[in-house]
């Protein structure tokens, strides 16, 4: 009995003070872990929104972007959540009826109003950027372009968003923001990886943009855009060729074939059996060709297809001027271009056309691409309409495919070796490739010039370390109470 009492006396765990210290120690550690974890947990995901309207030459599209509210200054998180294609042609086509340009945007704007939560409407910026169609209208008739903008602005101001204005983007902006979009979505900017060039083929203009180690802007300052993004400097070469979008290039190619004002032409870029009556005044109604309009021509001409890829390449080559270059090297029309460098993403009509022709795989050798195009162009029109029905653009794919290959090789100097550096793309991680995202990121200051301070540990790592440390502390605490531990448990009882 006395031994038992002695043991109980030696066993300090049974002392109320020890029990209280242990309980307080456990509670303190639990409190420490809880506070540390709660204090540093990611905030609940509240989103911010931005809307950009791409008023292109052929049509207008609306894009909604969203990003977690607390990550404003930390790019890599903005995503396209919705896109809406405006019915009808681009806003520049409404020059003679501007109010219709504003009206045409209403359906997509209503959609945006439904999709962006109402409590965010007033803080959501809305931008409209117009490209080559409005550039051409502005060249042709600047007051007509002002009227179109006035009507469009009036229509957009009626919506509850924070409207930031409608304007024409310069060719440099269009090229550079397309490049920003591609590299932002690919996470190349944030990680400081080698960037990808951007190739954009629109309806009225086409852009080429890439970082070149040999280009510092001194040779041709107009083609130089400098960015500092996430602590890295980028020296970008960019050029926009007005009139070299696929629709205006087709006009120029047709103009080349009708300079003498013939009553009919046999166009190698259209399929055998294809025939259409075209109006001279409609064909030449664009600043890209208006100066070439034949005098004394009949009002219309018959447009017949010849279906010959090689001859088509020849007539397309005639719209490029290779005779003068005041720089070390040029692409075409006397425009400076440094050596091609790195990988390229080709989007818009590059994708639409090559996708239709089943030629988006650039591991197919360039010679085989040409061979396939040759066979496609030689397909009779009747066979194609039988196969596809009378779908939009069907008559133009032979021209468009041949134009793309000619622009890339003869224009930009891609070779059989460098052709595989191009990837035809439509979307990257769910967002459309194009200038709109880059434009919004720039205007909302969402790409920091310097790399943002990031916590040294991700949240999960932080939680694990705090928990391990707390357990360790607890164990140390228990061990530190060792002098108070009973010594008898494993010792033989000596009576
Ligand atoms: N085949 C095909 N062509 C398309 C499609 N959507 C647009 N296009 C055509 O492809 C060309 C380029 O389209 P976009 O990139 O939208 O051109 P855009 O932005 O209106 O014109 P720019 O102001 O010059 O940039 C135009 O000739 C369009 O008519 C499509 O789904 N399929
Ligand atoms: Ca475009």
Coordinates of C-alpha atoms and ligand atoms in Angstrom, one line a residue:
X1 CA 0.0 0.0 0.0
X2 CA 2.8 2.4 1.0
X3 CA 4.6 1.7 -2.2
X4 CA 1.5 2.4 -4.2
X5 CA 1.1 5.7 -2.5
X6 CA 4.8 6.5 -3.0
X7 CA 4.4 5.9 -6.7
X8 CA 1.3 8.0 -6.9
X9 CA 3.2 10.8 -5.1
X10 CA 6.1 10.5 -7.6
X11 CA 3.7 10.5 -10.6
X12 CA 3.4 14.2 -11.2
X13 CA 1.0 13.6 -14.0
X14 CA -1.6 13.2 -11.4
X15 CA -0.8 16.7 -10.0
X16 CA -3.4 19.3 -11.0
X17 CA -0.7 21.8 -11.9
X18 CA 0.8 19.4 -14.5
X19 CA -2.6 18.7 -16.0
X20 CA -3.4 22.4 -16.3
X21 CA 0.0 23.1 -17.9
X22 CA -0.5 20.3 -20.4
X23 CA -4.1 21.5 -21.3
X24 CA -2.9 25.1 -21.7
X25 CA 0.0 23.9 -23.9
X26 CA -2.3 21.9 -26.2
X27 CA -4.8 24.8 -26.4
X28 CA -2.0 27.3 -27.2
X29 CA -0.7 25.1 -30.0
X30 CA -4.2 24.5 -31.5
X31 CA -4.8 28.3 -31.3
X32 CA -1.4 29.0 -33.0
X33 CA -2.1 26.6 -35.9
X34 CA -5.7 27.9 -36.3
X35 CA -4.7 31.6 -36.3
X36 CA -1.8 31.0 -38.7
X37 CA -3.9 29.0 -41.1
X38 CA -6.9 31.2 -41.1
X39 CA -4.9 34.4 -41.4
X40 CA -3.1 33.1 -44.4
X41 CA -5.8 31.2 -46.2
X42 CA -6.6 32.4 -49.8
X43 CA -9.4 35.0 -49.7
X44 CA -12.7 33.8 -51.0
X45 CA -12.8 33.9 -54.8
X46 CA -14.5 37.2 -55.8
X47 CA -14.2 38.0 -59.5
X48 CA -13.7 41.2 -61.5
X49 CA -14.8 41.5 -65.1
X50 CA -13.7 43.3 -68.2
X51 CA -15.3 43.5 -71.7
X52 CA -13.6 44.1 -75.0
X53 CA -15.3 44.5 -78.3
X54 CA -13.2 43.6 -81.4
X55 CA -14.6 45.7 -84.2
X56 CA -12.9 43.9 -87.1
X57 CA -13.2 44.6 -90.8
X58 CA -15.4 41.5 -91.4
X59 CA -17.3 41.4 -88.1
X60 CA -17.5 42.5 -84.5
X61 CA -17.0 40.1 -81.5
X62 CA -17.4 40.7 -77.8
X63 CA -15.3 39.0 -75.2
X64 CA -15.9 38.9 -71.5
X65 CA -12.8 38.3 -69.3
X66 CA -12.8 37.5 -65.6
X67 CA -10.1 37.3 -62.9
X68 CA -10.0 36.8 -59.1
X69 CA -10.4 40.2 -57.5
X70 CA -7.4 40.0 -55.1
X71 CA -5.0 39.0 -57.9
X72 CA -5.4 42.2 -60.0
X73 CA -1.8 42.8 -60.2
X74 CA -0.7 39.3 -60.7
X75 CA -1.2 38.2 -64.3
X76 CA -1.7 34.7 -65.6
X77 CA -5.2 34.5 -64.1
X78 CA -7.4 36.4 -66.5
X79 CA -9.6 34.1 -68.5
X80 CA -12.1 34.5 -71.3
X81 CA -15.5 33.5 -69.9
X82 CA -17.7 34.2 -72.9
X83 CA -17.6 35.4 -76.5
X84 CA -20.4 36.7 -78.7
X85 CA -20.2 37.1 -82.5
X86 CA -22.2 40.2 -83.6
X87 CA -24.6 39.3 -86.4
X88 CA -23.9 41.1 -89.7
X89 CA -20.8 42.8 -91.1
X90 CA -18.1 44.9 -89.4
X91 CA -19.0 48.4 -88.2
X92 CA -17.1 50.0 -91.1
X93 CA -19.7 48.6 -93.5
X94 CA -22.4 50.8 -91.9
X95 CA -20.7 54.1 -93.1
X96 CA -23.9 55.1 -95.0
X97 CA -26.2 54.1 -92.1
X98 CA -24.2 54.6 -88.8
X99 CA -27.1 54.1 -86.4
X100 CA -27.4 50.5 -87.6
X101 CA -23.7 50.0 -86.5
X102 CA -24.8 50.8 -82.9
X103 CA -27.9 48.7 -83.1
X104 CA -26.0 45.7 -84.4
X105 CA -24.1 45.5 -81.1
X106 CA -27.2 45.3 -78.9
X107 CA -27.7 41.5 -78.8
X108 CA -24.2 40.8 -77.7
X109 CA -24.3 43.7 -75.2
X110 CA -27.6 42.3 -73.7
X111 CA -25.9 38.9 -73.3
X112 CA -23.0 40.6 -71.5
X113 CA -25.4 42.4 -69.2
X114 CA -27.0 39.0 -68.3
X115 CA -23.6 37.3 -67.8
X116 CA -21.7 39.8 -65.7
X117 CA -23.2 39.9 -62.2
X118 CA -25.4 43.0 -61.7
X119 CA -23.4 44.3 -58.7
X120 CA -20.3 44.4 -60.9
X121 CA -21.8 46.2 -63.9
X122 CA -20.7 49.7 -62.9
X123 CA -17.1 48.8 -62.2
X124 CA -16.7 46.6 -65.3
X125 CA -14.7 48.4 -68.0
X126 CA -15.9 48.1 -71.5
X127 CA -13.6 48.9 -74.4
X128 CA -14.2 48.9 -78.2
X129 CA -11.2 48.7 -80.4
X130 CA -11.5 48.9 -84.2
X131 CA -9.0 47.6 -86.6
X132 CA -8.3 47.6 -90.4
X133 CA -11.9 48.1 -91.6
X134 CA -12.2 51.4 -89.7
X135 CA -8.6 52.3 -90.6
X136 CA -9.5 52.0 -94.3
X137 CA -12.8 53.9 -93.8
X138 CA -10.9 56.6 -91.9
X139 CA -8.5 57.0 -94.8
X140 CA -11.3 57.1 -97.4
X141 CA -13.8 59.3 -95.5
X142 CA -12.8 60.4 -92.0
X143 CA -16.1 62.1 -91.2
X144 CA -17.9 58.8 -92.1
X145 CA -15.7 57.0 -89.6
X146 CA -16.4 59.7 -87.0
X147 CA -20.1 59.2 -87.5
X148 CA -19.8 55.4 -87.1
X149 CA -17.9 55.9 -83.8
X150 CA -20.4 58.4 -82.6
X151 CA -23.3 55.9 -83.2
X152 CA -21.4 53.1 -81.6
X153 CA -20.5 55.1 -78.6
X154 CA -24.1 56.2 -78.1
X155 CA -25.3 52.6 -78.2
X156 CA -22.6 51.4 -75.8
X157 CA -23.2 54.2 -73.3
X158 CA -26.7 53.0 -72.8
X159 CA -25.4 49.9 -71.0
X160 CA -24.5 50.0 -67.3
X161 CA -20.9 49.2 -67.7
X162 CA -18.0 51.6 -67.3
X163 CA -17.5 52.5 -71.0
X164 CA -13.9 53.5 -71.7
X165 CA -14.4 54.7 -75.3
X166 CA -14.1 53.4 -78.8
X167 CA -11.0 54.0 -80.9
X168 CA -9.0 52.7 -83.8
X169 CA -6.0 50.7 -82.8
X170 CA -2.8 51.4 -84.7
X171 CA -1.2 48.5 -86.6
X172 CA 1.6 48.4 -84.0
X173 CA -0.9 48.1 -81.2
X174 CA -2.8 45.4 -83.0
X175 CA 0.3 43.3 -83.6
X176 CA 1.9 43.9 -80.2
X177 CA -1.3 43.1 -78.2
X178 CA -1.8 39.9 -80.2
X179 CA 1.7 38.9 -79.2
X180 CA 1.0 39.8 -75.5
X181 CA -2.1 37.7 -75.6
X182 CA -0.4 34.6 -77.0
X183 CA 2.6 34.8 -74.6
X184 CA 0.4 35.7 -71.5
X185 CA -1.9 32.7 -72.1
X186 CA 1.1 30.4 -72.6
X187 CA 2.5 31.6 -69.3
X188 CA 5.7 32.6 -71.0
X189 CA 5.8 36.2 -69.7
X190 CA 5.5 35.4 -66.1
X191 CA 8.0 32.6 -66.2
X192 CA 10.4 34.6 -68.3
X193 CA 10.5 31.8 -71.0
X194 CA 11.4 32.4 -74.6
X195 CA 8.4 34.0 -76.3
X196 CA 6.4 33.0 -79.3
X197 CA 5.8 35.2 -82.3
X198 CA 2.3 36.0 -83.3
X199 CA 0.8 35.9 -86.8
X200 CA -2.7 37.3 -87.3
X201 CA -4.5 37.2 -90.6
X202 CA -7.6 39.4 -90.5
X203 CA -10.0 40.4 -93.3
X204 CA -8.3 43.7 -94.1
X205 CA -4.9 43.6 -92.5
X206 CA -2.3 41.1 -91.3
X207 CA 0.2 41.3 -88.5
X208 CA 3.6 39.7 -87.8
X209 CA 5.2 40.2 -84.4
X210 CA 8.2 38.5 -82.8
X211 CA 11.1 39.1 -80.5
X212 CA 14.4 39.3 -82.4
X213 CA 17.8 39.2 -80.8
X214 CA 19.3 41.0 -83.8
X215 CA 16.7 43.9 -83.9
X216 CA 17.1 46.9 -81.5
X217 CA 14.7 49.2 -83.3
X218 CA 17.4 51.5 -84.7
X219 CA 17.1 50.2 -88.2
X220 CA 13.3 50.8 -88.4
X221 CA 11.9 52.5 -85.3
X222 CA 8.3 52.2 -86.6
X223 CA 8.5 48.4 -86.3
X224 CA 9.8 48.4 -82.7
X225 CA 7.7 48.1 -79.5
X226 CA 9.4 47.8 -76.1
X227 CA 7.8 46.2 -73.1
X228 CA 9.0 45.6 -69.6
X229 CA 6.9 42.8 -68.2
X230 CA 7.4 40.9 -65.0
X231 CA 11.0 42.2 -64.7
X232 CA 12.0 41.2 -68.3
X233 CA 12.6 43.6 -71.2
X234 CA 11.2 42.6 -74.6
X235 CA 12.3 44.2 -77.8
X236 CA 9.5 43.3 -80.2
X237 CA 9.5 43.6 -84.0
X238 CA 6.0 44.1 -85.3
X239 CA 4.4 45.1 -88.6
X240 CA 0.8 45.4 -89.8
X241 CA 0.2 45.2 -93.5
X242 CA -2.9 47.2 -94.3
X243 CA -4.8 45.7 -97.3
X244 CA -3.1 42.3 -96.8
X245 CA -5.9 40.7 -94.8
X246 CA -7.5 37.8 -96.7
X247 CA -10.5 39.8 -98.1
X248 CA -8.5 42.8 -99.3
X249 CA -5.8 40.5 -100.7
X250 CA -8.5 38.7 -102.7
X251 CA -9.7 42.1 -104.0
X252 CA -6.1 43.1 -105.0
X253 CA -5.6 39.7 -106.7
X254 CA -8.8 40.2 -108.6
X255 CA -7.8 43.8 -109.4
X256 CA -4.5 42.5 -110.8
X257 CA -6.4 40.3 -113.2
X258 CA -8.9 42.9 -114.3
X259 CA -6.6 45.9 -114.8
X260 CA -7.5 46.1 -118.5
X261 CA -11.3 46.0 -117.7
X262 CA -12.1 42.7 -119.4
X263 CA -15.6 41.3 -119.7
X264 CA -14.5 38.0 -118.2
X265 CA -11.5 36.4 -116.4
X266 CA -10.3 32.9 -115.9
X267 CA -9.1 33.1 -112.2
X268 CA -6.7 30.2 -111.3
X269 CA -7.5 30.7 -107.6
X270 CA -11.1 29.6 -108.1
X271 CA -12.3 26.1 -109.0
X272 CA -13.1 24.9 -112.5
X273 CA -16.8 25.2 -113.1
X274 CA -17.1 28.2 -110.7
X275 CA -18.7 31.2 -112.4
X276 CA -20.1 34.4 -111.0
X277 CA -20.9 37.9 -112.3
X278 CA -19.1 40.6 -110.4
X279 CA -19.6 44.3 -110.4
X280 CA -16.5 46.5 -111.1
X281 CA -17.7 49.3 -108.9
X282 CA -18.1 47.0 -105.9
X283 CA -14.8 45.2 -106.5
X284 CA -12.9 48.5 -106.7
X285 CA -14.7 50.2 -103.8
X286 CA -11.8 50.1 -101.4
X287 CA -8.7 52.3 -100.9
X288 CA -6.6 49.1 -101.4
X289 CA -7.6 49.0 -105.1
X290 CA -9.5 52.2 -105.9
X291 CA -6.5 53.7 -107.8
X292 CA -6.3 50.6 -110.1
X293 CA -9.9 50.8 -111.3
X294 CA -10.0 50.3 -115.1
X295 CA -11.5 53.2 -117.1
X296 CA -14.1 52.5 -119.7
X297 CA -14.9 49.0 -118.4
X298 CA -18.3 47.4 -118.6
X299 CA -20.2 47.5 -115.3
X300 CA -19.7 43.8 -114.6
X301 CA -17.3 41.0 -115.5
X302 CA -17.7 37.3 -115.4
X303 CA -15.5 35.6 -112.8
X304 CA -14.6 32.1 -113.9
X305 CA -12.4 29.5 -112.1
X306 CA -9.3 27.9 -113.6
X307 CA -8.3 25.8 -110.6
X308 CA -4.5 25.9 -110.8
X309 CA -2.5 26.3 -107.6
X310 CA 0.8 27.3 -109.3
X311 CA -0.8 29.9 -111.5
X312 CA -2.7 31.2 -108.5
X313 CA 0.6 31.6 -106.6
X314 CA 1.8 33.6 -109.6
X315 CA -1.1 36.1 -109.5
X316 CA -0.9 36.4 -105.8
X317 CA 2.8 37.1 -106.0
X318 CA 2.0 40.1 -108.1
X319 CA 0.3 41.9 -105.2
X320 CA 3.7 41.8 -103.3
X321 CA 6.4 44.2 -104.3
X322 CA 9.9 42.8 -103.9
X323 CA 11.8 45.4 -106.0
X324 CA 13.0 47.9 -103.3
X325 CA 14.4 47.5 -99.8
X326 CA 16.4 50.3 -98.2
X327 CA 17.3 48.0 -95.2
X328 CA 19.5 45.0 -94.8
X329 CA 16.5 42.8 -95.4
X330 CA 12.8 43.2 -96.0
X331 CA 9.7 41.1 -96.1
X332 CA 7.9 42.9 -98.9
X333 CA 6.8 46.3 -100.1
X334 CA 10.1 47.7 -98.7
X335 CA 9.2 46.9 -95.1
X336 CA 12.1 45.9 -92.8
X337 CA 12.0 42.5 -91.2
X338 CA 14.7 40.9 -89.1
X339 CA 15.5 37.2 -89.4
X340 CA 12.7 35.0 -88.2
X341 CA 13.3 33.6 -84.7
X342 CA 11.7 31.0 -82.5
X343 CA 8.2 29.5 -82.6
X344 CA 5.0 31.2 -83.9
X345 CA 1.3 31.0 -83.2
X346 CA -0.8 31.8 -86.3
X347 CA -4.5 32.6 -85.6
X348 CA -7.7 34.2 -87.0
X349 CA -8.0 33.4 -90.7
X350 CA -4.7 31.4 -90.7
X351 CA -6.5 29.0 -88.5
X352 CA -10.0 29.1 -90.1
X353 CA -8.6 28.4 -93.5
X354 CA -5.9 25.8 -92.6
X355 CA -8.4 24.0 -90.4
X356 CA -11.0 23.7 -93.2
X357 CA -8.2 22.4 -95.5
X358 CA -7.0 19.9 -92.9
X359 CA -3.6 21.5 -93.0
X360 CA -3.2 22.7 -89.4
X361 CA -0.6 20.0 -88.7
X362 CA 2.7 21.8 -89.5
X363 CA 4.7 18.6 -89.2
X364 CA 3.3 18.0 -92.8
X365 CA 6.3 19.1 -94.9
X366 CA 5.7 22.4 -96.8
X367 CA 6.1 20.6 -100.1
X368 CA 3.3 18.2 -99.2
X369 CA 1.1 21.2 -98.1
X370 CA 1.6 22.7 -101.5
X371 CA 0.9 19.4 -103.2
X372 CA -2.3 19.0 -101.2
X373 CA -3.3 22.6 -102.1
X374 CA -2.6 21.8 -105.8
X375 CA -5.0 18.9 -105.7
X376 CA -7.6 20.9 -103.7
X377 CA -7.5 23.8 -106.2
X378 CA -7.9 21.3 -109.1
X379 CA -11.1 19.9 -107.6
X380 CA -14.0 20.8 -109.8
X381 CA -16.5 23.2 -108.2
X382 CA -19.4 20.8 -108.7
X383 CA -17.6 18.1 -106.7
X384 CA -16.9 20.6 -103.8
X385 CA -20.5 21.8 -103.6
X386 CA -21.7 18.3 -103.7
X387 CA -19.4 17.4 -100.8
X388 CA -20.0 20.4 -98.6
X389 CA -23.2 22.0 -99.8
X390 CA -23.2 25.7 -100.4
X391 CA -21.3 26.7 -97.2
X392 CA -20.0 30.2 -96.6
X393 CA -16.4 30.8 -97.8
X394 CA -16.4 27.6 -99.8
X395 CA -15.4 29.2 -103.1
X396 CA -12.5 31.1 -101.5
X397 CA -10.5 28.4 -99.7
X398 CA -8.3 27.6 -102.7
X399 CA -7.4 31.3 -102.9
X400 CA -7.1 31.7 -99.1
X401 CA -4.9 28.6 -98.7
X402 CA -2.6 29.6 -101.5
X403 CA -2.5 33.2 -100.1
X404 CA -1.4 31.9 -96.7
X405 CA 1.4 29.7 -98.1
X406 CA 2.5 32.6 -100.4
X407 CA 2.4 35.2 -97.6
X408 CA 4.4 33.0 -95.2
X409 CA 7.0 31.9 -97.7
X410 CA 7.5 34.6 -100.3
X411 CA 6.3 37.4 -97.9
X412 CA 7.8 36.6 -94.5
X413 CA 10.5 34.2 -95.8
X414 CA 9.5 31.0 -94.0
X415 CA 11.2 28.0 -95.6
X416 CA 10.6 24.3 -95.5
X417 CA 12.9 24.2 -92.5
X418 CA 11.2 27.0 -90.5
X419 CA 7.6 26.2 -91.5
X420 CA 7.2 23.7 -88.6
X421 CA 7.9 26.5 -86.2
X422 CA 4.4 27.7 -86.9
X423 CA 1.4 26.4 -85.0
X424 CA -2.0 27.2 -86.2
X425 CA -4.1 28.0 -83.2
X426 CA -7.6 29.2 -82.4
X427 CA -7.7 29.2 -78.6
X428 CA -5.1 28.9 -75.8
X429 CA -6.4 27.5 -72.5
X430 CA -10.0 28.4 -73.5
X431 CA -9.3 32.0 -74.5
X432 CA -9.3 33.1 -78.2
X433 CA -6.0 34.1 -79.6
X434 CA -6.2 37.8 -80.8
X435 CA -5.3 41.3 -79.6
X436 CA -8.3 41.9 -77.3
X437 CA -6.9 40.2 -74.1
X438 CA -3.5 41.9 -74.4
X439 CA -5.3 45.3 -75.0
X440 CA -7.4 44.9 -71.8
X441 CA -4.4 43.7 -69.7
X442 CA -2.5 46.8 -70.8
X443 CA -5.3 49.3 -70.2
X444 CA -6.1 47.8 -66.8
X445 CA -2.4 47.8 -65.8
X446 CA -2.7 44.1 -65.1
X447 CA 0.8 43.2 -66.3
X448 CA 3.3 44.6 -63.8
X449 CA 6.6 45.8 -65.2
X450 CA 8.5 44.1 -62.3
X451 CA 8.0 40.5 -61.1
X452 CA 5.4 40.7 -58.3
X453 CA 6.4 39.7 -54.8
X454 CA 5.2 36.2 -54.3
X455 CA 5.0 34.4 -50.9
X456 CA 8.0 32.1 -50.6
X457 CA 5.7 29.1 -50.0
X458 CA 2.4 28.1 -51.5
X459 CA -0.5 28.0 -49.0
X460 CA -0.6 24.2 -48.7
X461 CA 3.2 24.2 -48.0
X462 CA 2.7 26.9 -45.4
X463 CA -0.1 25.0 -43.6
X464 CA 2.0 21.8 -43.6
X465 CA 5.1 23.5 -42.1
X466 CA 3.1 25.3 -39.4
X467 CA 1.4 22.1 -38.4
X468 CA 4.6 20.1 -38.3
X469 CA 6.3 22.8 -36.3
X470 CA 3.4 22.9 -33.8
X471 CA 3.5 19.1 -33.4
X472 CA 7.2 19.3 -32.9
X473 CA 6.8 22.1 -30.2
X474 CA 4.2 19.9 -28.5
X475 CA 6.5 16.9 -28.4
X476 CA 9.4 19.1 -27.1
X477 CA 7.1 20.4 -24.5
X478 CA 6.2 16.9 -23.4
X479 CA 9.8 15.9 -23.4
X480 CA 10.7 19.0 -21.3
X481 CA 8.3 17.7 -18.7
X482 CA 10.5 14.5 -18.4
X483 CA 11.8 15.3 -14.9
X484 CA 8.3 15.1 -13.8
X485 CA 7.6 11.8 -15.4
X486 CA 7.2 8.7 -13.1
X487 CA 10.4 6.7 -12.9
X488 CA 8.9 3.6 -11.7
X489 CA 7.0 2.3 -14.7
X490 CA 9.8 0.0 -16.1
X491 CA 11.9 -0.3 -13.0
X492 CA 11.7 -3.5 -11.0
X493 CA 9.9 -2.8 -7.7
X494 CA 12.4 -3.1 -4.9
X495 CA 10.5 -3.5 -1.7
Ligands
LIG1 N1 -13.5 30.1 -93.1 C1 -13.8 30.9 -92.1 N2 -13.5 32.2 -92.3 C2 -13.8 33.1 -91.3 C3 -14.5 32.6 -90.2 N3 -14.7 33.7 -89.4 C4 -14.2 34.8 -90.0 N4 -13.7 34.4 -91.2 C5 -13.0 35.2 -92.2 O1 -11.7 35.2 -91.9 C6 -11.1 36.5 -92.2 C7 -10.5 37.0 -91.0 O2 -11.5 37.1 -90.0 P1 -11.2 38.0 -88.7 O3 -9.9 37.6 -88.1 O4 -12.4 38.0 -87.8 O5 -11.0 39.4 -89.4 P2 -11.4 40.8 -88.8 O6 -10.9 40.9 -87.4 O7 -12.8 41.1 -89.1 O8 -10.5 41.8 -89.8 P3 -9.3 42.8 -89.4 O9 -9.9 44.1 -89.0 O10 -8.5 42.9 -90.7 O11 -8.5 42.1 -88.3 C8 -12.3 37.3 -92.7 O12 -12.2 37.3 -94.1 C9 -13.5 36.6 -92.2 O13 -14.6 36.8 -93.1 C10 -14.8 31.3 -90.0 O14 -15.4 30.8 -89.1 N5 -14.5 30.4 -91.1
LIG2 CA1 -8.9 41.0 -86.4

